[in-house]
């Protein structure tokens, strides 16, 4: 039998990105709307600190969870956003981007017979990782007329005894929708009551302009069903 991973389609986003690079190499200017690639420069001091770290020999193996001082700094930042303190020694893991975090969570927690609810439209890697883990994606359509917000009642109706995880991306890629506090509270309550994981992808938290970002973490507190994921790339890189 052919492994599931070999039957997964190539990312359409990357197909467009590769084609755009071909056009650029031909001398044409391209505005990239396919990958989430900020067009601003790195914050002051980042390049200098990176060069200094290389000069000081930070080029060898480190702890699997990442550099402890980095995890401690991340813990402070996450607490400011979510109101929750995550232990940098046991509850935080630094990965090579949110994509690796998604893959690690999927492969660690999912398997045949599990269902994962994915609100649609969605970033295509969510479904790919679910299928790679051997689980079944359950697509939950979001309605444009409702601002692409999650309806807690429709979500509850999609939950079955096999539901293992919900992918919650807010602020949302690709629609830009931001789930309001009332929806997040209802989703958190449902997840804890029905005992399924919430993979909270909040990498666009700094691209909210009309109100402060609200994290579902504030409604799940110390729940073992919370998987909080964030990234430096959308705000700083």
PDB file of C-alpha atoms in Angstrom:
ATOM      1  CA  UNK A   1       0.000   0.000   0.000  1.00  0.00           C
ATOM      2  CA  UNK A   2       1.308   3.461  -0.893  1.00  0.00           C
ATOM      3  CA  UNK A   3       1.986   5.550   2.239  1.00  0.00           C
ATOM      4  CA  UNK A   4      -0.510   8.382   2.716  1.00  0.00           C
ATOM      5  CA  UNK A   5       2.262  10.982   2.626  1.00  0.00           C
ATOM      6  CA  UNK A   6       3.108  10.020  -0.971  1.00  0.00           C
ATOM      7  CA  UNK A   7      -0.448  10.675  -2.135  1.00  0.00           C
ATOM      8  CA  UNK A   8      -0.659  14.197  -0.684  1.00  0.00           C
ATOM      9  CA  UNK A   9      -0.886  16.895  -3.366  1.00  0.00           C
ATOM     10  CA  UNK A  10       1.756  19.572  -3.791  1.00  0.00           C
ATOM     11  CA  UNK A  11       0.901  22.838  -2.058  1.00  0.00           C
ATOM     12  CA  UNK A  12      -0.858  25.136  -4.529  1.00  0.00           C
ATOM     13  CA  UNK A  13       0.642  28.082  -2.666  1.00  0.00           C
ATOM     14  CA  UNK A  14       4.140  26.824  -3.392  1.00  0.00           C
ATOM     15  CA  UNK A  15       3.323  26.158  -7.037  1.00  0.00           C
ATOM     16  CA  UNK A  16       2.342  29.813  -7.426  1.00  0.00           C
ATOM     17  CA  UNK A  17       5.403  30.924  -5.428  1.00  0.00           C
ATOM     18  CA  UNK A  18       7.778  28.948  -7.629  1.00  0.00           C
ATOM     19  CA  UNK A  19       6.131  30.382 -10.757  1.00  0.00           C
ATOM     20  CA  UNK A  20       6.395  33.906  -9.326  1.00  0.00           C
ATOM     21  CA  UNK A  21      10.128  33.415  -8.748  1.00  0.00           C
ATOM     22  CA  UNK A  22      10.544  32.317 -12.373  1.00  0.00           C
ATOM     23  CA  UNK A  23       8.845  35.529 -13.478  1.00  0.00           C
ATOM     24  CA  UNK A  24      11.136  37.554 -11.184  1.00  0.00           C
ATOM     25  CA  UNK A  25      14.221  35.875 -12.590  1.00  0.00           C
ATOM     26  CA  UNK A  26      13.000  36.949 -16.009  1.00  0.00           C
ATOM     27  CA  UNK A  27      13.272  40.551 -14.840  1.00  0.00           C
ATOM     28  CA  UNK A  28       9.661  41.332 -13.914  1.00  0.00           C
ATOM     29  CA  UNK A  29       8.447  42.829 -10.642  1.00  0.00           C
ATOM     30  CA  UNK A  30       6.051  40.585  -8.712  1.00  0.00           C
ATOM     31  CA  UNK A  31       3.792  41.422  -5.792  1.00  0.00           C
ATOM     32  CA  UNK A  32       3.694  38.273  -3.675  1.00  0.00           C
ATOM     33  CA  UNK A  33       0.192  37.458  -2.473  1.00  0.00           C
ATOM     34  CA  UNK A  34       0.726  33.697  -2.228  1.00  0.00           C
ATOM     35  CA  UNK A  35       2.969  33.277   0.833  1.00  0.00           C
ATOM     36  CA  UNK A  36       2.736  35.249   4.056  1.00  0.00           C
ATOM     37  CA  UNK A  37       5.944  37.206   3.556  1.00  0.00           C
ATOM     38  CA  UNK A  38       6.149  40.626   5.255  1.00  0.00           C
ATOM     39  CA  UNK A  39       7.852  43.325   3.202  1.00  0.00           C
ATOM     40  CA  UNK A  40       9.361  45.233   6.124  1.00  0.00           C
ATOM     41  CA  UNK A  41      12.922  45.030   7.382  1.00  0.00           C
ATOM     42  CA  UNK A  42      14.020  43.142  10.477  1.00  0.00           C
ATOM     43  CA  UNK A  43      13.764  45.088  13.765  1.00  0.00           C
ATOM     44  CA  UNK A  44      16.874  47.082  14.727  1.00  0.00           C
ATOM     45  CA  UNK A  45      19.613  44.969  16.283  1.00  0.00           C
ATOM     46  CA  UNK A  46      18.435  41.552  15.044  1.00  0.00           C
ATOM     47  CA  UNK A  47      21.116  41.132  12.394  1.00  0.00           C
ATOM     48  CA  UNK A  48      23.815  42.406  14.756  1.00  0.00           C
ATOM     49  CA  UNK A  49      22.781  39.985  17.515  1.00  0.00           C
ATOM     50  CA  UNK A  50      22.635  37.120  15.017  1.00  0.00           C
ATOM     51  CA  UNK A  51      26.177  37.869  13.826  1.00  0.00           C
ATOM     52  CA  UNK A  52      27.388  38.167  17.418  1.00  0.00           C
ATOM     53  CA  UNK A  53      25.873  34.766  18.306  1.00  0.00           C
ATOM     54  CA  UNK A  54      27.690  33.159  15.375  1.00  0.00           C
ATOM     55  CA  UNK A  55      30.966  34.792  16.408  1.00  0.00           C
ATOM     56  CA  UNK A  56      30.479  33.542  19.969  1.00  0.00           C
ATOM     57  CA  UNK A  57      30.090  29.951  18.818  1.00  0.00           C
ATOM     58  CA  UNK A  58      26.338  29.359  19.050  1.00  0.00           C
ATOM     59  CA  UNK A  59      26.545  26.819  16.237  1.00  0.00           C
ATOM     60  CA  UNK A  60      26.264  23.489  18.079  1.00  0.00           C
ATOM     61  CA  UNK A  61      23.557  21.196  19.420  1.00  0.00           C
ATOM     62  CA  UNK A  62      21.168  22.622  21.977  1.00  0.00           C
ATOM     63  CA  UNK A  63      18.314  21.231  24.075  1.00  0.00           C
ATOM     64  CA  UNK A  64      15.539  19.652  22.021  1.00  0.00           C
ATOM     65  CA  UNK A  65      13.094  22.216  23.403  1.00  0.00           C
ATOM     66  CA  UNK A  66      15.279  25.135  22.282  1.00  0.00           C
ATOM     67  CA  UNK A  67      17.554  27.549  24.131  1.00  0.00           C
ATOM     68  CA  UNK A  68      16.306  28.027  27.681  1.00  0.00           C
ATOM     69  CA  UNK A  69      16.791  31.841  27.725  1.00  0.00           C
ATOM     70  CA  UNK A  70      14.719  32.004  24.537  1.00  0.00           C
ATOM     71  CA  UNK A  71      11.981  29.854  26.058  1.00  0.00           C
ATOM     72  CA  UNK A  72      11.953  32.042  29.159  1.00  0.00           C
ATOM     73  CA  UNK A  73      11.582  35.178  27.039  1.00  0.00           C
ATOM     74  CA  UNK A  74       8.809  33.525  25.000  1.00  0.00           C
ATOM     75  CA  UNK A  75       7.013  32.535  28.212  1.00  0.00           C
ATOM     76  CA  UNK A  76       6.932  36.176  29.300  1.00  0.00           C
ATOM     77  CA  UNK A  77       5.636  37.336  25.937  1.00  0.00           C
ATOM     78  CA  UNK A  78       2.973  34.622  25.750  1.00  0.00           C
ATOM     79  CA  UNK A  79       1.795  35.418  29.266  1.00  0.00           C
ATOM     80  CA  UNK A  80       1.341  39.065  28.312  1.00  0.00           C
ATOM     81  CA  UNK A  81      -0.854  38.034  25.374  1.00  0.00           C
ATOM     82  CA  UNK A  82      -2.783  35.104  26.814  1.00  0.00           C
ATOM     83  CA  UNK A  83      -2.776  35.763  30.544  1.00  0.00           C
ATOM     84  CA  UNK A  84      -1.387  32.251  31.087  1.00  0.00           C
ATOM     85  CA  UNK A  85       2.038  31.258  32.350  1.00  0.00           C
ATOM     86  CA  UNK A  86       3.546  28.313  30.522  1.00  0.00           C
ATOM     87  CA  UNK A  87       6.540  26.662  32.184  1.00  0.00           C
ATOM     88  CA  UNK A  88       9.519  27.164  29.844  1.00  0.00           C
ATOM     89  CA  UNK A  89      11.069  23.945  31.160  1.00  0.00           C
ATOM     90  CA  UNK A  90       8.114  21.632  30.515  1.00  0.00           C
ATOM     91  CA  UNK A  91       5.376  23.377  28.530  1.00  0.00           C
ATOM     92  CA  UNK A  92       7.147  25.313  25.781  1.00  0.00           C
ATOM     93  CA  UNK A  93       8.842  23.991  22.663  1.00  0.00           C
ATOM     94  CA  UNK A  94      10.669  26.055  20.039  1.00  0.00           C
ATOM     95  CA  UNK A  95      10.235  24.740  16.494  1.00  0.00           C
ATOM     96  CA  UNK A  96      11.389  25.797  13.045  1.00  0.00           C
ATOM     97  CA  UNK A  97       8.234  27.765  12.403  1.00  0.00           C
ATOM     98  CA  UNK A  98       4.573  27.063  13.057  1.00  0.00           C
ATOM     99  CA  UNK A  99       4.498  24.475  10.254  1.00  0.00           C
ATOM    100  CA  UNK A 100       6.798  22.190  12.236  1.00  0.00           C
ATOM    101  CA  UNK A 101       4.683  22.761  15.339  1.00  0.00           C
ATOM    102  CA  UNK A 102       1.579  21.708  13.397  1.00  0.00           C
ATOM    103  CA  UNK A 103       3.303  18.600  12.075  1.00  0.00           C
ATOM    104  CA  UNK A 104       4.668  17.656  15.503  1.00  0.00           C
ATOM    105  CA  UNK A 105       1.254  17.992  17.148  1.00  0.00           C
ATOM    106  CA  UNK A 106      -0.483  16.111  14.366  1.00  0.00           C
ATOM    107  CA  UNK A 107       1.934  13.193  14.290  1.00  0.00           C
ATOM    108  CA  UNK A 108       2.106  12.982  18.084  1.00  0.00           C
ATOM    109  CA  UNK A 109      -1.621  13.099  18.810  1.00  0.00           C
ATOM    110  CA  UNK A 110      -3.501  11.874  15.738  1.00  0.00           C
ATOM    111  CA  UNK A 111      -3.961   8.505  14.117  1.00  0.00           C
ATOM    112  CA  UNK A 112      -6.410   6.312  12.196  1.00  0.00           C
ATOM    113  CA  UNK A 113      -9.950   6.644  13.534  1.00  0.00           C
ATOM    114  CA  UNK A 114      -9.453  10.196  14.802  1.00  0.00           C
ATOM    115  CA  UNK A 115     -11.361  13.145  13.352  1.00  0.00           C
ATOM    116  CA  UNK A 116     -10.110  16.730  13.126  1.00  0.00           C
ATOM    117  CA  UNK A 117     -12.507  19.602  12.517  1.00  0.00           C
ATOM    118  CA  UNK A 118     -11.084  22.225  10.149  1.00  0.00           C
ATOM    119  CA  UNK A 119     -13.150  25.390   9.518  1.00  0.00           C
ATOM    120  CA  UNK A 120     -13.122  26.263   5.804  1.00  0.00           C
ATOM    121  CA  UNK A 121     -11.654  28.021   3.923  1.00  0.00           C
ATOM    122  CA  UNK A 122      -8.310  27.261   5.539  1.00  0.00           C
ATOM    123  CA  UNK A 123      -4.582  27.113   4.990  1.00  0.00           C
ATOM    124  CA  UNK A 124      -4.076  23.872   3.069  1.00  0.00           C
ATOM    125  CA  UNK A 125      -1.359  22.427   5.333  1.00  0.00           C
ATOM    126  CA  UNK A 126      -3.864  21.764   8.112  1.00  0.00           C
ATOM    127  CA  UNK A 127      -5.657  19.107   6.094  1.00  0.00           C
ATOM    128  CA  UNK A 128      -2.406  17.712   4.716  1.00  0.00           C
ATOM    129  CA  UNK A 129      -0.976  17.095   8.197  1.00  0.00           C
ATOM    130  CA  UNK A 130      -4.217  15.504   9.391  1.00  0.00           C
ATOM    131  CA  UNK A 131      -4.177  13.110   6.441  1.00  0.00           C
ATOM    132  CA  UNK A 132      -0.451  12.434   6.839  1.00  0.00           C
ATOM    133  CA  UNK A 133      -1.152  11.343  10.424  1.00  0.00           C
ATOM    134  CA  UNK A 134      -3.803   8.936   9.152  1.00  0.00           C
ATOM    135  CA  UNK A 135      -6.702  10.870  10.699  1.00  0.00           C
ATOM    136  CA  UNK A 136      -9.853  12.106   8.983  1.00  0.00           C
ATOM    137  CA  UNK A 137     -10.403  15.834   8.268  1.00  0.00           C
ATOM    138  CA  UNK A 138     -13.941  17.055   8.940  1.00  0.00           C
ATOM    139  CA  UNK A 139     -14.503  20.278   6.999  1.00  0.00           C
ATOM    140  CA  UNK A 140     -16.707  22.882   8.661  1.00  0.00           C
ATOM    141  CA  UNK A 141     -17.779  25.566   6.129  1.00  0.00           C
ATOM    142  CA  UNK A 142     -17.688  29.171   7.329  1.00  0.00           C
ATOM    143  CA  UNK A 143     -20.231  31.596   5.902  1.00  0.00           C
ATOM    144  CA  UNK A 144     -19.144  34.845   4.255  1.00  0.00           C
ATOM    145  CA  UNK A 145     -22.479  36.467   5.157  1.00  0.00           C
ATOM    146  CA  UNK A 146     -21.665  35.778   8.818  1.00  0.00           C
ATOM    147  CA  UNK A 147     -18.183  37.251   8.573  1.00  0.00           C
ATOM    148  CA  UNK A 148     -16.558  33.796   8.480  1.00  0.00           C
ATOM    149  CA  UNK A 149     -17.229  33.413  12.199  1.00  0.00           C
ATOM    150  CA  UNK A 150     -17.582  30.024  13.831  1.00  0.00           C
ATOM    151  CA  UNK A 151     -21.128  29.149  14.839  1.00  0.00           C
ATOM    152  CA  UNK A 152     -20.741  27.257  18.151  1.00  0.00           C
ATOM    153  CA  UNK A 153     -23.957  25.307  17.524  1.00  0.00           C
ATOM    154  CA  UNK A 154     -22.821  24.111  14.087  1.00  0.00           C
ATOM    155  CA  UNK A 155     -19.449  23.259  15.565  1.00  0.00           C
ATOM    156  CA  UNK A 156     -21.065  21.239  18.352  1.00  0.00           C
ATOM    157  CA  UNK A 157     -23.120  19.358  15.764  1.00  0.00           C
ATOM    158  CA  UNK A 158     -19.907  18.384  13.939  1.00  0.00           C
ATOM    159  CA  UNK A 159     -18.318  16.919  17.074  1.00  0.00           C
ATOM    160  CA  UNK A 160     -18.508  13.116  17.371  1.00  0.00           C
ATOM    161  CA  UNK A 161     -16.998  10.584  19.784  1.00  0.00           C
ATOM    162  CA  UNK A 162     -14.084  10.343  17.336  1.00  0.00           C
ATOM    163  CA  UNK A 163     -13.317  14.088  17.333  1.00  0.00           C
ATOM    164  CA  UNK A 164      -9.734  14.491  18.529  1.00  0.00           C
ATOM    165  CA  UNK A 165      -8.903  18.058  17.542  1.00  0.00           C
ATOM    166  CA  UNK A 166     -10.206  21.392  16.261  1.00  0.00           C
ATOM    167  CA  UNK A 167      -7.984  23.669  14.203  1.00  0.00           C
ATOM    168  CA  UNK A 168      -8.689  27.230  15.353  1.00  0.00           C
ATOM    169  CA  UNK A 169      -6.945  29.951  13.353  1.00  0.00           C
ATOM    170  CA  UNK A 170      -7.732  33.470  14.562  1.00  0.00           C
ATOM    171  CA  UNK A 171      -6.908  35.957  13.118  1.00  0.00           C
ATOM    172  CA  UNK A 172      -7.801  33.806  10.154  1.00  0.00           C
ATOM    173  CA  UNK A 173      -5.888  32.908   7.026  1.00  0.00           C
ATOM    174  CA  UNK A 174      -7.135  33.489   4.339  1.00  0.00           C
ATOM    175  CA  UNK A 175     -10.245  35.540   5.223  1.00  0.00           C
ATOM    176  CA  UNK A 176      -8.835  37.850   7.904  1.00  0.00           C
ATOM    177  CA  UNK A 177     -11.757  37.044  10.205  1.00  0.00           C
ATOM    178  CA  UNK A 178     -11.183  37.506  13.933  1.00  0.00           C
ATOM    179  CA  UNK A 179     -13.239  35.296  16.217  1.00  0.00           C
ATOM    180  CA  UNK A 180     -14.895  37.428  18.940  1.00  0.00           C
ATOM    181  CA  UNK A 181     -14.503  36.702  22.633  1.00  0.00           C
ATOM    182  CA  UNK A 182     -17.984  35.179  22.938  1.00  0.00           C
ATOM    183  CA  UNK A 183     -17.231  32.633  20.211  1.00  0.00           C
ATOM    184  CA  UNK A 184     -13.829  31.775  21.687  1.00  0.00           C
ATOM    185  CA  UNK A 185     -15.364  31.250  25.124  1.00  0.00           C
ATOM    186  CA  UNK A 186     -18.048  28.964  23.675  1.00  0.00           C
ATOM    187  CA  UNK A 187     -15.501  26.953  21.678  1.00  0.00           C
ATOM    188  CA  UNK A 188     -13.258  26.587  24.738  1.00  0.00           C
ATOM    189  CA  UNK A 189     -16.155  25.365  26.852  1.00  0.00           C
ATOM    190  CA  UNK A 190     -17.170  22.846  24.190  1.00  0.00           C
ATOM    191  CA  UNK A 191     -13.617  21.524  23.818  1.00  0.00           C
ATOM    192  CA  UNK A 192     -13.148  21.007  27.534  1.00  0.00           C
ATOM    193  CA  UNK A 193     -16.589  19.446  27.931  1.00  0.00           C
ATOM    194  CA  UNK A 194     -16.241  17.059  24.953  1.00  0.00           C
ATOM    195  CA  UNK A 195     -12.496  16.535  25.578  1.00  0.00           C
ATOM    196  CA  UNK A 196     -10.875  17.344  22.250  1.00  0.00           C
ATOM    197  CA  UNK A 197      -7.736  19.364  21.561  1.00  0.00           C
ATOM    198  CA  UNK A 198      -7.819  22.930  20.263  1.00  0.00           C
ATOM    199  CA  UNK A 199      -4.856  23.687  18.017  1.00  0.00           C
ATOM    200  CA  UNK A 200      -4.857  27.482  18.411  1.00  0.00           C
ATOM    201  CA  UNK A 201      -2.873  28.981  15.541  1.00  0.00           C
ATOM    202  CA  UNK A 202      -2.467  32.657  16.443  1.00  0.00           C
ATOM    203  CA  UNK A 203       0.489  33.650  14.283  1.00  0.00           C
ATOM    204  CA  UNK A 204      -1.391  36.684  12.932  1.00  0.00           C
ATOM    205  CA  UNK A 205      -2.040  38.170  16.380  1.00  0.00           C
ATOM    206  CA  UNK A 206      -0.080  41.335  15.581  1.00  0.00           C
ATOM    207  CA  UNK A 207      -2.064  42.012  12.411  1.00  0.00           C
ATOM    208  CA  UNK A 208      -5.250  43.049  14.215  1.00  0.00           C
ATOM    209  CA  UNK A 209      -5.961  46.736  13.813  1.00  0.00           C
ATOM    210  CA  UNK A 210      -9.459  47.487  15.149  1.00  0.00           C
ATOM    211  CA  UNK A 211      -9.276  45.910  18.610  1.00  0.00           C
ATOM    212  CA  UNK A 212      -6.787  44.077  20.849  1.00  0.00           C
ATOM    213  CA  UNK A 213      -6.083  40.454  19.999  1.00  0.00           C
ATOM    214  CA  UNK A 214      -8.017  37.961  22.128  1.00  0.00           C
ATOM    215  CA  UNK A 215      -6.544  34.480  22.587  1.00  0.00           C
ATOM    216  CA  UNK A 216      -8.655  31.413  23.251  1.00  0.00           C
ATOM    217  CA  UNK A 217      -6.003  30.583  25.850  1.00  0.00           C
ATOM    218  CA  UNK A 218      -7.700  33.048  28.186  1.00  0.00           C
ATOM    219  CA  UNK A 219     -10.733  30.746  28.260  1.00  0.00           C
ATOM    220  CA  UNK A 220      -8.874  27.449  28.553  1.00  0.00           C
ATOM    221  CA  UNK A 221      -6.407  28.409  31.306  1.00  0.00           C
ATOM    222  CA  UNK A 222      -4.541  25.259  32.394  1.00  0.00           C
ATOM    223  CA  UNK A 223      -6.604  22.909  30.238  1.00  0.00           C
ATOM    224  CA  UNK A 224      -4.603  19.934  28.910  1.00  0.00           C
ATOM    225  CA  UNK A 225      -6.565  20.268  25.649  1.00  0.00           C
ATOM    226  CA  UNK A 226      -4.945  23.558  24.618  1.00  0.00           C
ATOM    227  CA  UNK A 227      -2.197  23.565  21.972  1.00  0.00           C
ATOM    228  CA  UNK A 228      -1.102  27.200  21.617  1.00  0.00           C
ATOM    229  CA  UNK A 229       1.052  28.027  18.573  1.00  0.00           C
ATOM    230  CA  UNK A 230       2.641  31.291  17.537  1.00  0.00           C
ATOM    231  CA  UNK A 231       5.483  32.485  15.331  1.00  0.00           C
ATOM    232  CA  UNK A 232       7.961  35.324  14.915  1.00  0.00           C
ATOM    233  CA  UNK A 233       7.616  35.357  11.151  1.00  0.00           C
ATOM    234  CA  UNK A 234       4.437  37.381  10.631  1.00  0.00           C
ATOM    235  CA  UNK A 235       5.392  40.279  12.873  1.00  0.00           C
ATOM    236  CA  UNK A 236       9.174  40.514  12.743  1.00  0.00           C
ATOM    237  CA  UNK A 237      10.737  38.499   9.912  1.00  0.00           C
TER     238      UNK A 237
END
